[in-house]
Coordinates of N, CA and C in Angstrom, one line a residue:
X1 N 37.4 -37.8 152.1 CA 36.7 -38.9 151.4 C 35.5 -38.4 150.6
X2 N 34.7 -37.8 151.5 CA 33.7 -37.1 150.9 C 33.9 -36.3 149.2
X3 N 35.2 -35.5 149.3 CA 35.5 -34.9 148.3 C 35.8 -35.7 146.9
X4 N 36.8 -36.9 147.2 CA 37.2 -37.9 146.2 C 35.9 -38.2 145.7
X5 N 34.9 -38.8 146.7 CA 33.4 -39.5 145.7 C 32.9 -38.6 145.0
X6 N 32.9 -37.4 145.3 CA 32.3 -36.3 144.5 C 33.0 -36.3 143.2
X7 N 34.4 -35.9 143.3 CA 34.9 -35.6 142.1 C 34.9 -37.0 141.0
X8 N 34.8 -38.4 141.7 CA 34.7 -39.7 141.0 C 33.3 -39.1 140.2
X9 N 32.2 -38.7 141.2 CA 31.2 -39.0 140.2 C 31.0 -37.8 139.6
X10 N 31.3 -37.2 139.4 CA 31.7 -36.0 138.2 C 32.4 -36.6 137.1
X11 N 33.6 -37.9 137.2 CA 34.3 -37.9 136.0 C 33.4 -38.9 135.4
X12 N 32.6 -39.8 136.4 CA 32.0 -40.5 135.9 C 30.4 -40.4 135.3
X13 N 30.2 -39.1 135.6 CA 29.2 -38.4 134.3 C 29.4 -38.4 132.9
X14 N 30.7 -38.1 132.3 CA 30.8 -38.6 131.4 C 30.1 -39.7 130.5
X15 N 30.5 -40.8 131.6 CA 30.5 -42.5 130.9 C 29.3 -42.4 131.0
X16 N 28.5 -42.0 131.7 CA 26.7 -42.3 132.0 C 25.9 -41.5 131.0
X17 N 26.6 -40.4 130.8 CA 26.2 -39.7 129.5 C 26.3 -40.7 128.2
X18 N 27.2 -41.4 127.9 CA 27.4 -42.0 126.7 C 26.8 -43.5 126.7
X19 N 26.6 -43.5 128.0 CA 25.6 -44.8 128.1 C 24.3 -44.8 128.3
X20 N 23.8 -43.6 128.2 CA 22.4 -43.0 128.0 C 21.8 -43.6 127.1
X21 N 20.6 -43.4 126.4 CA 19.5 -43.1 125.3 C 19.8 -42.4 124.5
X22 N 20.8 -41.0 125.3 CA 21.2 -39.7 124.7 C 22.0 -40.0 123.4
X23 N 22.5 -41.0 124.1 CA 24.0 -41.2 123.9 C 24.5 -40.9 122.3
X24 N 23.5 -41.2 121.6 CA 23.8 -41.5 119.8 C 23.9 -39.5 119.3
X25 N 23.4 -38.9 120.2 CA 23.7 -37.6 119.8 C 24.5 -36.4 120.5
X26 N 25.1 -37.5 121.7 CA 25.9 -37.2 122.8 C 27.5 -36.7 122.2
X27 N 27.9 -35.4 122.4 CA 29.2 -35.1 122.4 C 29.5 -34.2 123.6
X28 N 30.3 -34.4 124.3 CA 30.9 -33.8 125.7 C 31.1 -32.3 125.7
X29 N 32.3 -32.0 124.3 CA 32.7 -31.0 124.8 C 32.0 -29.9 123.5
X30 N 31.2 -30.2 122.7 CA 30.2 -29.4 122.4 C 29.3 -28.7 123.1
X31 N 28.9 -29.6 124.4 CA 28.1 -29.6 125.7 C 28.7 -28.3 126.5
X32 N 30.1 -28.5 126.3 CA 31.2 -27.4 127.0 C 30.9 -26.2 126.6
X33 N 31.4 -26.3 125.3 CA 31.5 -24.8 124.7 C 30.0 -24.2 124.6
X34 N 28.9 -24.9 124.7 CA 28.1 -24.0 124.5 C 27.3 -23.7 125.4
X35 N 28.0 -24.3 126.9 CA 27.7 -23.6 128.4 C 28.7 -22.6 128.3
X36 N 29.9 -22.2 128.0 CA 31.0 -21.3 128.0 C 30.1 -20.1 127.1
X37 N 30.0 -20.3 125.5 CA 29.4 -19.0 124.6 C 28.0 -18.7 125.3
X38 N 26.9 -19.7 126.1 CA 26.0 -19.3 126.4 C 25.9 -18.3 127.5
X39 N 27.1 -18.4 128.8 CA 26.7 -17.9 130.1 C 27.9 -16.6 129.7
X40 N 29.1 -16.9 129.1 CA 29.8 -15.9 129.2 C 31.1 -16.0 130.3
X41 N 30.8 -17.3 131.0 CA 31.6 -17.2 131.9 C 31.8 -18.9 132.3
X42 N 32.5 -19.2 132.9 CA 32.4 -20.6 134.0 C 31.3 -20.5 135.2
X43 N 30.7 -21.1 135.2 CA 29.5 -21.4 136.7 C 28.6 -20.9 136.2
X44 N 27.9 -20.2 134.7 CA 27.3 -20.7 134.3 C 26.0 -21.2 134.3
X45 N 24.7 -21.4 134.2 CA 24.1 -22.9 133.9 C 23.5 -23.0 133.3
X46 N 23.5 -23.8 132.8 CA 22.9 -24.5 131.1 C 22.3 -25.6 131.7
X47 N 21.2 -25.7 130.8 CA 19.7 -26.3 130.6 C 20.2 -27.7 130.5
X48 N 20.5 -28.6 131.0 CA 20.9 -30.4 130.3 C 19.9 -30.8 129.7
X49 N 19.7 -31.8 128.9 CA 18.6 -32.5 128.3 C 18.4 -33.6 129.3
X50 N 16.8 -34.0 129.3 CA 16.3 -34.4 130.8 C 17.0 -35.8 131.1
X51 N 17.2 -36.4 130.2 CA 17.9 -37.8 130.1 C 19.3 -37.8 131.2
X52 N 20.0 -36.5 130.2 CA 21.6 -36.6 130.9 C 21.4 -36.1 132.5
X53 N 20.4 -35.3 132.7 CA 20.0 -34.1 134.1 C 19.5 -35.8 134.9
X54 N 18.8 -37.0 134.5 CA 18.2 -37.7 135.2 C 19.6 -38.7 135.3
X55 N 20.9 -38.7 134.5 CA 22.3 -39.9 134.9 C 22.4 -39.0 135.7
X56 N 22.8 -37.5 135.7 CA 23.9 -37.3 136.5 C 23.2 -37.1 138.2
X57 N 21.8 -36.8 138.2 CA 21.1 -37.0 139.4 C 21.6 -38.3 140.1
X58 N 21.2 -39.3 139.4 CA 21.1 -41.2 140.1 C 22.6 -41.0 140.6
X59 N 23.5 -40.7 139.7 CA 25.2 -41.1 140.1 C 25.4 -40.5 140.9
X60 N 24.9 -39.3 141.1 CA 25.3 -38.2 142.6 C 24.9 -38.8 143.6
X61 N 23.7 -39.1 143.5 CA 23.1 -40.3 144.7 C 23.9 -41.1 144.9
X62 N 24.1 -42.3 143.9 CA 24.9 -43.4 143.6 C 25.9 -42.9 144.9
X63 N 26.8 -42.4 144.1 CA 28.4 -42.2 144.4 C 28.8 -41.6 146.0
X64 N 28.0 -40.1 145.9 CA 28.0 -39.4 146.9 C 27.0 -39.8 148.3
X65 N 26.4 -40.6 148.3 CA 25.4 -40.8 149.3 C 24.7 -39.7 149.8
X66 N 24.3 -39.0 148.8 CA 23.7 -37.5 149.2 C 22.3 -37.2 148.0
X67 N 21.7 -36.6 147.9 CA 20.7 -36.2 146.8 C 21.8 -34.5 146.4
X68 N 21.6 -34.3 145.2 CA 21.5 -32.7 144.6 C 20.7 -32.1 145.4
X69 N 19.2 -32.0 145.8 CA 19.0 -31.0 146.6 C 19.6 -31.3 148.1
X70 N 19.0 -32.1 148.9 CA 20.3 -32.1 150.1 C 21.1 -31.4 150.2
X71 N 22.2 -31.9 149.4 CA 23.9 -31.7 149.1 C 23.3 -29.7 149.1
X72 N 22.7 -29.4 148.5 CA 22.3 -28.0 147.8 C 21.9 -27.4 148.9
X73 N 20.7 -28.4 150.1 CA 20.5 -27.4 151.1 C 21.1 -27.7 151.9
X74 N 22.4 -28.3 152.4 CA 22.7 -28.0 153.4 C 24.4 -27.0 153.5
X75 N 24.3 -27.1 152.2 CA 24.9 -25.6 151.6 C 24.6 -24.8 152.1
X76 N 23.2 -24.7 151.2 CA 22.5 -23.1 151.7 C 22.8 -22.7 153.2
X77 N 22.3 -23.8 154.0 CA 22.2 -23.3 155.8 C 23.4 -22.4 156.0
X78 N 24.5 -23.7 155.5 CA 25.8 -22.7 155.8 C 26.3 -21.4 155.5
X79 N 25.8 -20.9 153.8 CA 25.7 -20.2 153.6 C 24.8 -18.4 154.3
X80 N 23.8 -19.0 154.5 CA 23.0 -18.2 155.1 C 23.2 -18.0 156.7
X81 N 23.7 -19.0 157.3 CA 25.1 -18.7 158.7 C 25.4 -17.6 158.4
X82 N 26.8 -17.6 157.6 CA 28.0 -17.2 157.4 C 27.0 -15.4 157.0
X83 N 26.1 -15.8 156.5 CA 25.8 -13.8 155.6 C 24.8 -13.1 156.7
X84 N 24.1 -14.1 157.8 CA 23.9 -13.3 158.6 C 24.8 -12.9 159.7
X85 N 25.9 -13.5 160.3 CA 26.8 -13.8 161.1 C 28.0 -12.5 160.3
X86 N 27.9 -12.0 159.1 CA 29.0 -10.8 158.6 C 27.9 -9.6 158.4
X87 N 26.6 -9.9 158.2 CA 25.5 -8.8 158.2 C 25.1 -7.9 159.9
X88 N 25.4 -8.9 161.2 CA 25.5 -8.4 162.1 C 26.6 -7.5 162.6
X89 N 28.0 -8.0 162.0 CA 29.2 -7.9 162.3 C 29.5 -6.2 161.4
X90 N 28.8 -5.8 160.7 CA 28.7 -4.9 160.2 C 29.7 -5.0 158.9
X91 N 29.6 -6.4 158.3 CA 30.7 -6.3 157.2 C 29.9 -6.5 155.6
X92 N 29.3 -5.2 155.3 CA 28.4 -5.0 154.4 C 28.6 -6.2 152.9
X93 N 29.7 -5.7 152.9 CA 30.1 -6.5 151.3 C 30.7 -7.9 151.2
X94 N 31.0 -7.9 152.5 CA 30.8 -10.0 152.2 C 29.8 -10.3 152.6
X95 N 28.6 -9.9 153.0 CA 27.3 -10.1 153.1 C 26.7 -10.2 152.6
X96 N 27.0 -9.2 151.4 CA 26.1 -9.1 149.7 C 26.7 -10.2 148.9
X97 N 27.7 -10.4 149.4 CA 28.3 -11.7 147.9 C 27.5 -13.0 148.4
X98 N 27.3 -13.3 149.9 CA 27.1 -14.2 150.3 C 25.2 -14.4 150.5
X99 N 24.4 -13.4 150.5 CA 23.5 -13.1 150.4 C 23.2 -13.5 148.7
X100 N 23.8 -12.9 147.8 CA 23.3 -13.3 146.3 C 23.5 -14.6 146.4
X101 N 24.9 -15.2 146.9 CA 25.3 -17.2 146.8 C 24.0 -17.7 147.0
X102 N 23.5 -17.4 148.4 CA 22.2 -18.0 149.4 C 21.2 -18.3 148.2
X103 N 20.8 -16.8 147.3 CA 19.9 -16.9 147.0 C 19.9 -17.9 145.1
X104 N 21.4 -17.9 144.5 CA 21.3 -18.6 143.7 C 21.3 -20.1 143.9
X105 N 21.5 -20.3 145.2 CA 21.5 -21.9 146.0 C 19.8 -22.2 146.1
X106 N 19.3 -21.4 146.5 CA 17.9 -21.4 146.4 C 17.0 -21.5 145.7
X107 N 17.4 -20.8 144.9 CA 17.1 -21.0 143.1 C 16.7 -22.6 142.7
X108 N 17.7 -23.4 143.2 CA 17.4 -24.3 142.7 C 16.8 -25.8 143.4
X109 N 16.8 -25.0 144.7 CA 16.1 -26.2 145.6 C 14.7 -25.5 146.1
X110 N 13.9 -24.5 146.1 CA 13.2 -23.3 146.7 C 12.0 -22.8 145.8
X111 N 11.3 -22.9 146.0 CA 9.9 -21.7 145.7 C 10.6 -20.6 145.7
X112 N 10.4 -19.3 144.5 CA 10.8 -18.0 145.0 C 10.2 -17.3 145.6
X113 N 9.4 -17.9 145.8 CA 7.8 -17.2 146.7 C 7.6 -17.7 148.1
X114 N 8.7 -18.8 148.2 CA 8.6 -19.1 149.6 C 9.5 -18.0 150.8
X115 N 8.5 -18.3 152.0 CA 9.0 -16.9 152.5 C 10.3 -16.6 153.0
X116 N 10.6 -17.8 153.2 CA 12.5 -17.3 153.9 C 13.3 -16.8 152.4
X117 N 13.0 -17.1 151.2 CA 13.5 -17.0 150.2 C 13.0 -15.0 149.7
X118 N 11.7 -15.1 150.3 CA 11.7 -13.8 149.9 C 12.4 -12.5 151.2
X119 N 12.5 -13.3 152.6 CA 13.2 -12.3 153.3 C 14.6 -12.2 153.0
X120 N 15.2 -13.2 152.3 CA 16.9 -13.2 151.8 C 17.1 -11.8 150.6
X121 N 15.8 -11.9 150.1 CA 16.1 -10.8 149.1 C 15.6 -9.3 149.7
X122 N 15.1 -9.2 150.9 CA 15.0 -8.2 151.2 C 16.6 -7.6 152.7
X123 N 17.0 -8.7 152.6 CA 18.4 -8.8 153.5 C 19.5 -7.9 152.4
X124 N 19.5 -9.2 151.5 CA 20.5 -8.2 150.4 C 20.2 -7.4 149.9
X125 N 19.2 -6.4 150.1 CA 18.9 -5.1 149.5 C 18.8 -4.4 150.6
X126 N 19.0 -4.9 151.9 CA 19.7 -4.3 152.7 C 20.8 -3.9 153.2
X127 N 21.8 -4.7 152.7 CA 23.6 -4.7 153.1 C 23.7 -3.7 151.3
X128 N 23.0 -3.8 150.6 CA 23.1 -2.8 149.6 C 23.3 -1.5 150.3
X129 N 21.8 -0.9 150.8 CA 21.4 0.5 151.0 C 22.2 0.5 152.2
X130 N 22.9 -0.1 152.8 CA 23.9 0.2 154.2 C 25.6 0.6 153.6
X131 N 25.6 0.3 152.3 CA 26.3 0.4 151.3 C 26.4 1.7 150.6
X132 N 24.9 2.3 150.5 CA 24.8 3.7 149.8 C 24.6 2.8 148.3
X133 N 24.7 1.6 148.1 CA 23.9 1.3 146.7 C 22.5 1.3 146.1
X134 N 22.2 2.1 146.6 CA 20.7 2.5 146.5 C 20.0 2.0 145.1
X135 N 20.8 2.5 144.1 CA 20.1 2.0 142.6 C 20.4 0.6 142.5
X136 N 21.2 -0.3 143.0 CA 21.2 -1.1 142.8 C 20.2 -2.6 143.8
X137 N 20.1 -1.7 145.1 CA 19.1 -2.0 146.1 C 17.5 -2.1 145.7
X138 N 16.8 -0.8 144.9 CA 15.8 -0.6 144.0 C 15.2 -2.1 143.3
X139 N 15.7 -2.3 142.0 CA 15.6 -3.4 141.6 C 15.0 -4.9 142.3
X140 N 16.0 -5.0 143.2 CA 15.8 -6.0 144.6 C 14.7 -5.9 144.7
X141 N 14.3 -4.6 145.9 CA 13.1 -4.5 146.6 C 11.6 -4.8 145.8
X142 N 11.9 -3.8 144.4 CA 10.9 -4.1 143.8 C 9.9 -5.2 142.6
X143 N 11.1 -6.3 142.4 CA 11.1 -7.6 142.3 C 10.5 -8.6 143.8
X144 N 11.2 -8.4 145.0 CA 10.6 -8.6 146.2 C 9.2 -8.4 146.4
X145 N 8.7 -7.2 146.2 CA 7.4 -7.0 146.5 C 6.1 -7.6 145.9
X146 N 6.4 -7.7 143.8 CA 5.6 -8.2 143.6 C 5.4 -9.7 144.1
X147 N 6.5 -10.2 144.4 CA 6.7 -11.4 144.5 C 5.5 -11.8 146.1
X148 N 5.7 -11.0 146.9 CA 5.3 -10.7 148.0 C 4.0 -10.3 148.3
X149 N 3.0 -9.4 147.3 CA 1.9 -8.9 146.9 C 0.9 -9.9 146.4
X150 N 2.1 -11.7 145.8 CA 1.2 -12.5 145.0 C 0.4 -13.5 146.4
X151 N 1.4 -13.3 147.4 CA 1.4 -14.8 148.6 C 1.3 -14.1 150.1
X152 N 1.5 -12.8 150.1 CA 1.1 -12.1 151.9 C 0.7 -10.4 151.4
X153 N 0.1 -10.2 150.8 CA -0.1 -9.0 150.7 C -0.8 -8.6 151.9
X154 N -0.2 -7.2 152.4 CA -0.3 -6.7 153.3 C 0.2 -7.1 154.9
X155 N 1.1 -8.0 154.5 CA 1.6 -9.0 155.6 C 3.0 -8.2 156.3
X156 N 3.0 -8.3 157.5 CA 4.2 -7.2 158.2 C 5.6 -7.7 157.2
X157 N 5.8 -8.4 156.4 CA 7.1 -8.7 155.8 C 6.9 -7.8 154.5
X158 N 5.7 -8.1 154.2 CA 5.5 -6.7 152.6 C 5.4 -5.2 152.6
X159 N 4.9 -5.2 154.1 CA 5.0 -3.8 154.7 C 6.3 -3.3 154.7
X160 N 7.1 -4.1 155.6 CA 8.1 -3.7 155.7 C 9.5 -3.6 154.8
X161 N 9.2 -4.1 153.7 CA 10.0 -4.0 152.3 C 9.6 -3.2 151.6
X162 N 7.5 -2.6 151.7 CA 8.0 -1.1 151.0 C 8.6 0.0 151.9
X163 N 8.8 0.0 153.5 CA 9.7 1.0 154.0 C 11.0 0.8 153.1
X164 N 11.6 0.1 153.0 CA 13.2 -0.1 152.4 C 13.0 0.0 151.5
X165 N 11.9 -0.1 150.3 CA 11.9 0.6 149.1 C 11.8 2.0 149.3
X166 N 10.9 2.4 150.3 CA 10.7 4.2 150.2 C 12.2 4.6 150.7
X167 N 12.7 4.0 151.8 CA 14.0 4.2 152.0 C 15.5 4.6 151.1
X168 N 15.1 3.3 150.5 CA 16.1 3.4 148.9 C 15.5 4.8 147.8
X169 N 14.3 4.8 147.9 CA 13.9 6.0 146.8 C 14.6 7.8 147.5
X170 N 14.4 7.6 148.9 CA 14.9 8.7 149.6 C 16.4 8.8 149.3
X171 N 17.5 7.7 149.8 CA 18.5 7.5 149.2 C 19.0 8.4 148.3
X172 N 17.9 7.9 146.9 CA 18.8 8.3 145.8 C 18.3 9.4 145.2
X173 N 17.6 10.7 146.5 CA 16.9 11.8 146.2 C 15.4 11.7 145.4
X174 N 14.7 10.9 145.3 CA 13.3 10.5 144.7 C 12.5 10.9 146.0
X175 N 12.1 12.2 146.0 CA 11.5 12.4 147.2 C 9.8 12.3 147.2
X176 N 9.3 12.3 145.7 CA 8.3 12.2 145.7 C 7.7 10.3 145.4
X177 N 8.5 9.3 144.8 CA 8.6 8.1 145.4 C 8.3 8.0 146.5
X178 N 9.5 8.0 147.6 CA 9.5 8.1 148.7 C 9.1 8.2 149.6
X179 N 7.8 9.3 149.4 CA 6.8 9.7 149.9 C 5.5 9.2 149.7
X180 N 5.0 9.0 148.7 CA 4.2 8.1 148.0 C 4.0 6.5 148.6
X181 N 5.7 5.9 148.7 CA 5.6 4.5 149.2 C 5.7 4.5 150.7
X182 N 6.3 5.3 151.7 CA 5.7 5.2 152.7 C 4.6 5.4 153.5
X183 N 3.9 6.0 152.6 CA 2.5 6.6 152.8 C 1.3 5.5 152.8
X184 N 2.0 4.5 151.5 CA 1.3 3.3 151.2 C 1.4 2.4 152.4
X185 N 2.5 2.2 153.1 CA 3.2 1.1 154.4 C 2.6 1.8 155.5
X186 N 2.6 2.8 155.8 CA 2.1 3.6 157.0 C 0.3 3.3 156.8
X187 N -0.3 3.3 155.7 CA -1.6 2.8 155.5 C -1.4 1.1 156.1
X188 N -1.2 0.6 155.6 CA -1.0 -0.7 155.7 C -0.9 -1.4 157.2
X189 N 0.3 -0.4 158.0 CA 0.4 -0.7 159.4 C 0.1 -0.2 160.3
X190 N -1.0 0.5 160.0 CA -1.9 1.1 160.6 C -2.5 0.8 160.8
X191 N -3.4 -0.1 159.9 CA -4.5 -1.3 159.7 C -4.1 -2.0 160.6
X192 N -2.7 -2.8 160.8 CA -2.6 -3.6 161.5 C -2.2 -3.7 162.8
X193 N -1.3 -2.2 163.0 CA -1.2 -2.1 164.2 C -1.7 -1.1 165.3
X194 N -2.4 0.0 164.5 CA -3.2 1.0 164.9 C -2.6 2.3 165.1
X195 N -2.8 3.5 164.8 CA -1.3 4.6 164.6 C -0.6 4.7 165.6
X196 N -1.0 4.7 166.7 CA -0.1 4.6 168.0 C 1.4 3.6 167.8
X197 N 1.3 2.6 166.7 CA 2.5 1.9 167.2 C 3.7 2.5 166.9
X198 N 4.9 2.4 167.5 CA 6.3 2.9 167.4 C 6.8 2.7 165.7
X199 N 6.5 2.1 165.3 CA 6.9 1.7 163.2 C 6.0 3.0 162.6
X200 N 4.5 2.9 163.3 CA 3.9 4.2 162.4 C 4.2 5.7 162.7
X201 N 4.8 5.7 164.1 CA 5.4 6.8 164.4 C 5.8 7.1 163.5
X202 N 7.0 6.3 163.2 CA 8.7 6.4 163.2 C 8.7 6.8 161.4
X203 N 7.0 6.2 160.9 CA 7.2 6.7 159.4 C 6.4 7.9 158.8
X204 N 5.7 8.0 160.2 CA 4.8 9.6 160.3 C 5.5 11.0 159.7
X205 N 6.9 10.4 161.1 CA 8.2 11.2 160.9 C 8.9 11.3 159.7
X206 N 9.0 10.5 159.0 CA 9.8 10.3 158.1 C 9.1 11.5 156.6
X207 N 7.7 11.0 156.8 CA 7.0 11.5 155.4 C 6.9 13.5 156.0
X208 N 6.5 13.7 157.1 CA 6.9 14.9 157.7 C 8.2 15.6 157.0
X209 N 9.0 15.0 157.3 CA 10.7 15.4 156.5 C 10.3 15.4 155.4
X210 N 9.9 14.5 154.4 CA 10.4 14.5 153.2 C 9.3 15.5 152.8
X211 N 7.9 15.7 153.4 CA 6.7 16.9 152.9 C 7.6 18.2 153.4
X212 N 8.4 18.3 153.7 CA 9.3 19.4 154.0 C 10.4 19.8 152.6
X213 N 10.8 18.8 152.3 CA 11.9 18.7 151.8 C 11.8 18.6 150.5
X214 N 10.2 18.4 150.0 CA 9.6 18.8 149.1 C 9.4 20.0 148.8
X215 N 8.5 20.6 149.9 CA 8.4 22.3 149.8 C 9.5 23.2 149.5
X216 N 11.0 22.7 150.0 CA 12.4 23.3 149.8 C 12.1 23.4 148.6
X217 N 12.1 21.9 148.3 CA 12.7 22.1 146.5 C 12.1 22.6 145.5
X218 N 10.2 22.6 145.9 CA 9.6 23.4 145.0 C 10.0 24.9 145.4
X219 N 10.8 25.3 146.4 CA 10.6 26.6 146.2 C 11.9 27.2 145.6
X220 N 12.9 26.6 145.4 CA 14.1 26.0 144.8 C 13.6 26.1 143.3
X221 N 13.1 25.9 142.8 CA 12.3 25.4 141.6 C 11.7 26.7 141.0
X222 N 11.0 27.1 141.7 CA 10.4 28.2 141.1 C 11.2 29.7 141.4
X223 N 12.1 29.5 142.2 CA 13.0 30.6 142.3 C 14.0 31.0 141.1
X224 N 14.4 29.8 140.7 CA 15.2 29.1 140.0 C 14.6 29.7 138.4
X225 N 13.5 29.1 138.3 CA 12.3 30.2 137.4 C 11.9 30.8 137.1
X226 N 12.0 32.1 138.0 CA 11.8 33.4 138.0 C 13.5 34.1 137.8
X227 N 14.0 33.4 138.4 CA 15.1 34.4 137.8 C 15.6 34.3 136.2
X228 N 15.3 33.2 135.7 CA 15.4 33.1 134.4 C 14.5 33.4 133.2
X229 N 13.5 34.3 134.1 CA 12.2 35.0 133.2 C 12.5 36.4 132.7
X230 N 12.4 36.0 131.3 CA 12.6 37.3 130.5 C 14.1 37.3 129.6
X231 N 15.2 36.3 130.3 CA 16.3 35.8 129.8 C 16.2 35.1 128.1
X232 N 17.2 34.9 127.2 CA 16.8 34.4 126.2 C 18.0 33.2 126.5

């Protein structure tokens, strides 16, 4: 039942379109093609003009006995079920598809600054780097942070997304990143949890290796240097 009222009030967007204000400059499938040439694809979304955005809102009400956001969040819940429920289960990559869904669902009902919205993006840049997508995890994290830096700076959720940034920089051999950003987090929860705790240990350790693994490669480096001195 549910489904039929939906699709009624979808066809009946149309007619409310043409019985708009809009209406005298209203053509449908102009509307079409130039959501198709604009996105490059189907699903898509294009900008409506506020008139048509304000029919097709009232009718979804109308018809469906639901609101657009409602209908939108109680999507999401399910959604964000379902990607933590395969993120436990250790099923990396339907995690990530359903992790991005969550967050384009959010997009449209959500602050991006609000905080469950910013732990979703630090989730999927987690089933990334469990992936070995490291470059593509990057991006994520560091969009996250500013975002993060603007509304809890220095708050155990910003802390903890520059480990998985320094994490991701290690990943993808950035050892001096790497080292740099956990040095920055290990300050940070330090402050707040005092060096004794088990997190600052555990990144003590971490920057230890990679000040190691540095020294390798500089010596790698200048080895590397000298044998090629005096060569043309």
């Amino acid at each position: 039942m549910r489904t039929r009222q939906i699709r009624t009030a979808v066809l009946f967007c149309g007619v409310a379109c043409w019985q708009s204000t809009w209406a005298p400059n209203f053509s449908l499938w102009p509307l079409i093609d130039a959501a198709i040439s604009a996105s490059g694809t189907f699903g898509g979304r294009v900008a409506l003009p506020p008139a048509v955005n304000r029919v097709v809102t009232h009718l979804w009400t109308d018809m469906c006995g639901v609101t657009l956001v409602s209908h939108a969040s109680e999507t999401l819940d399910g959604v964000m079920d379902r990607a933590v429920s395969k993120h436990c289960q250790g099923n990396f990559a339907e995690a990530e598809a359903l992790y991005e869904e969550a967050l384009e669902l959010a997009s449209h009902i959500a602050s991006e600054e609000r905080a469950d919205v910013l732990a979703m993006e630090c989730q999927l840049a987690t089933v990334l780097a469990k992936q070995h997508k490291y470059r593509a995890a990057e991006p994520v994290l560091k969009q996250a942070l500013v975002k993060q830096q603007r509304v809890c700076n220095n708050h155990p959720l910003y802390l903890s997304t520059k480990v998985r940034l320094a994490s991701v920089y290690h990943g993808q051999g950035k050892l001096y990143q790497a080292k740099m950003t956990y040095s920055g987090a290990l300050s940070g929860l330090t402050a707040l949890h005092g060096s004794g705790h088990p997190s600052c240990t555990a990144i003590k350790e971490k920057i230890e290796l990679l000040g190691a693994q540095l020294q390798t490669k500089d010596m790698g480096l200048k080895r590397a240097v000298k044998s090629t001195m005096g060569q043309w």
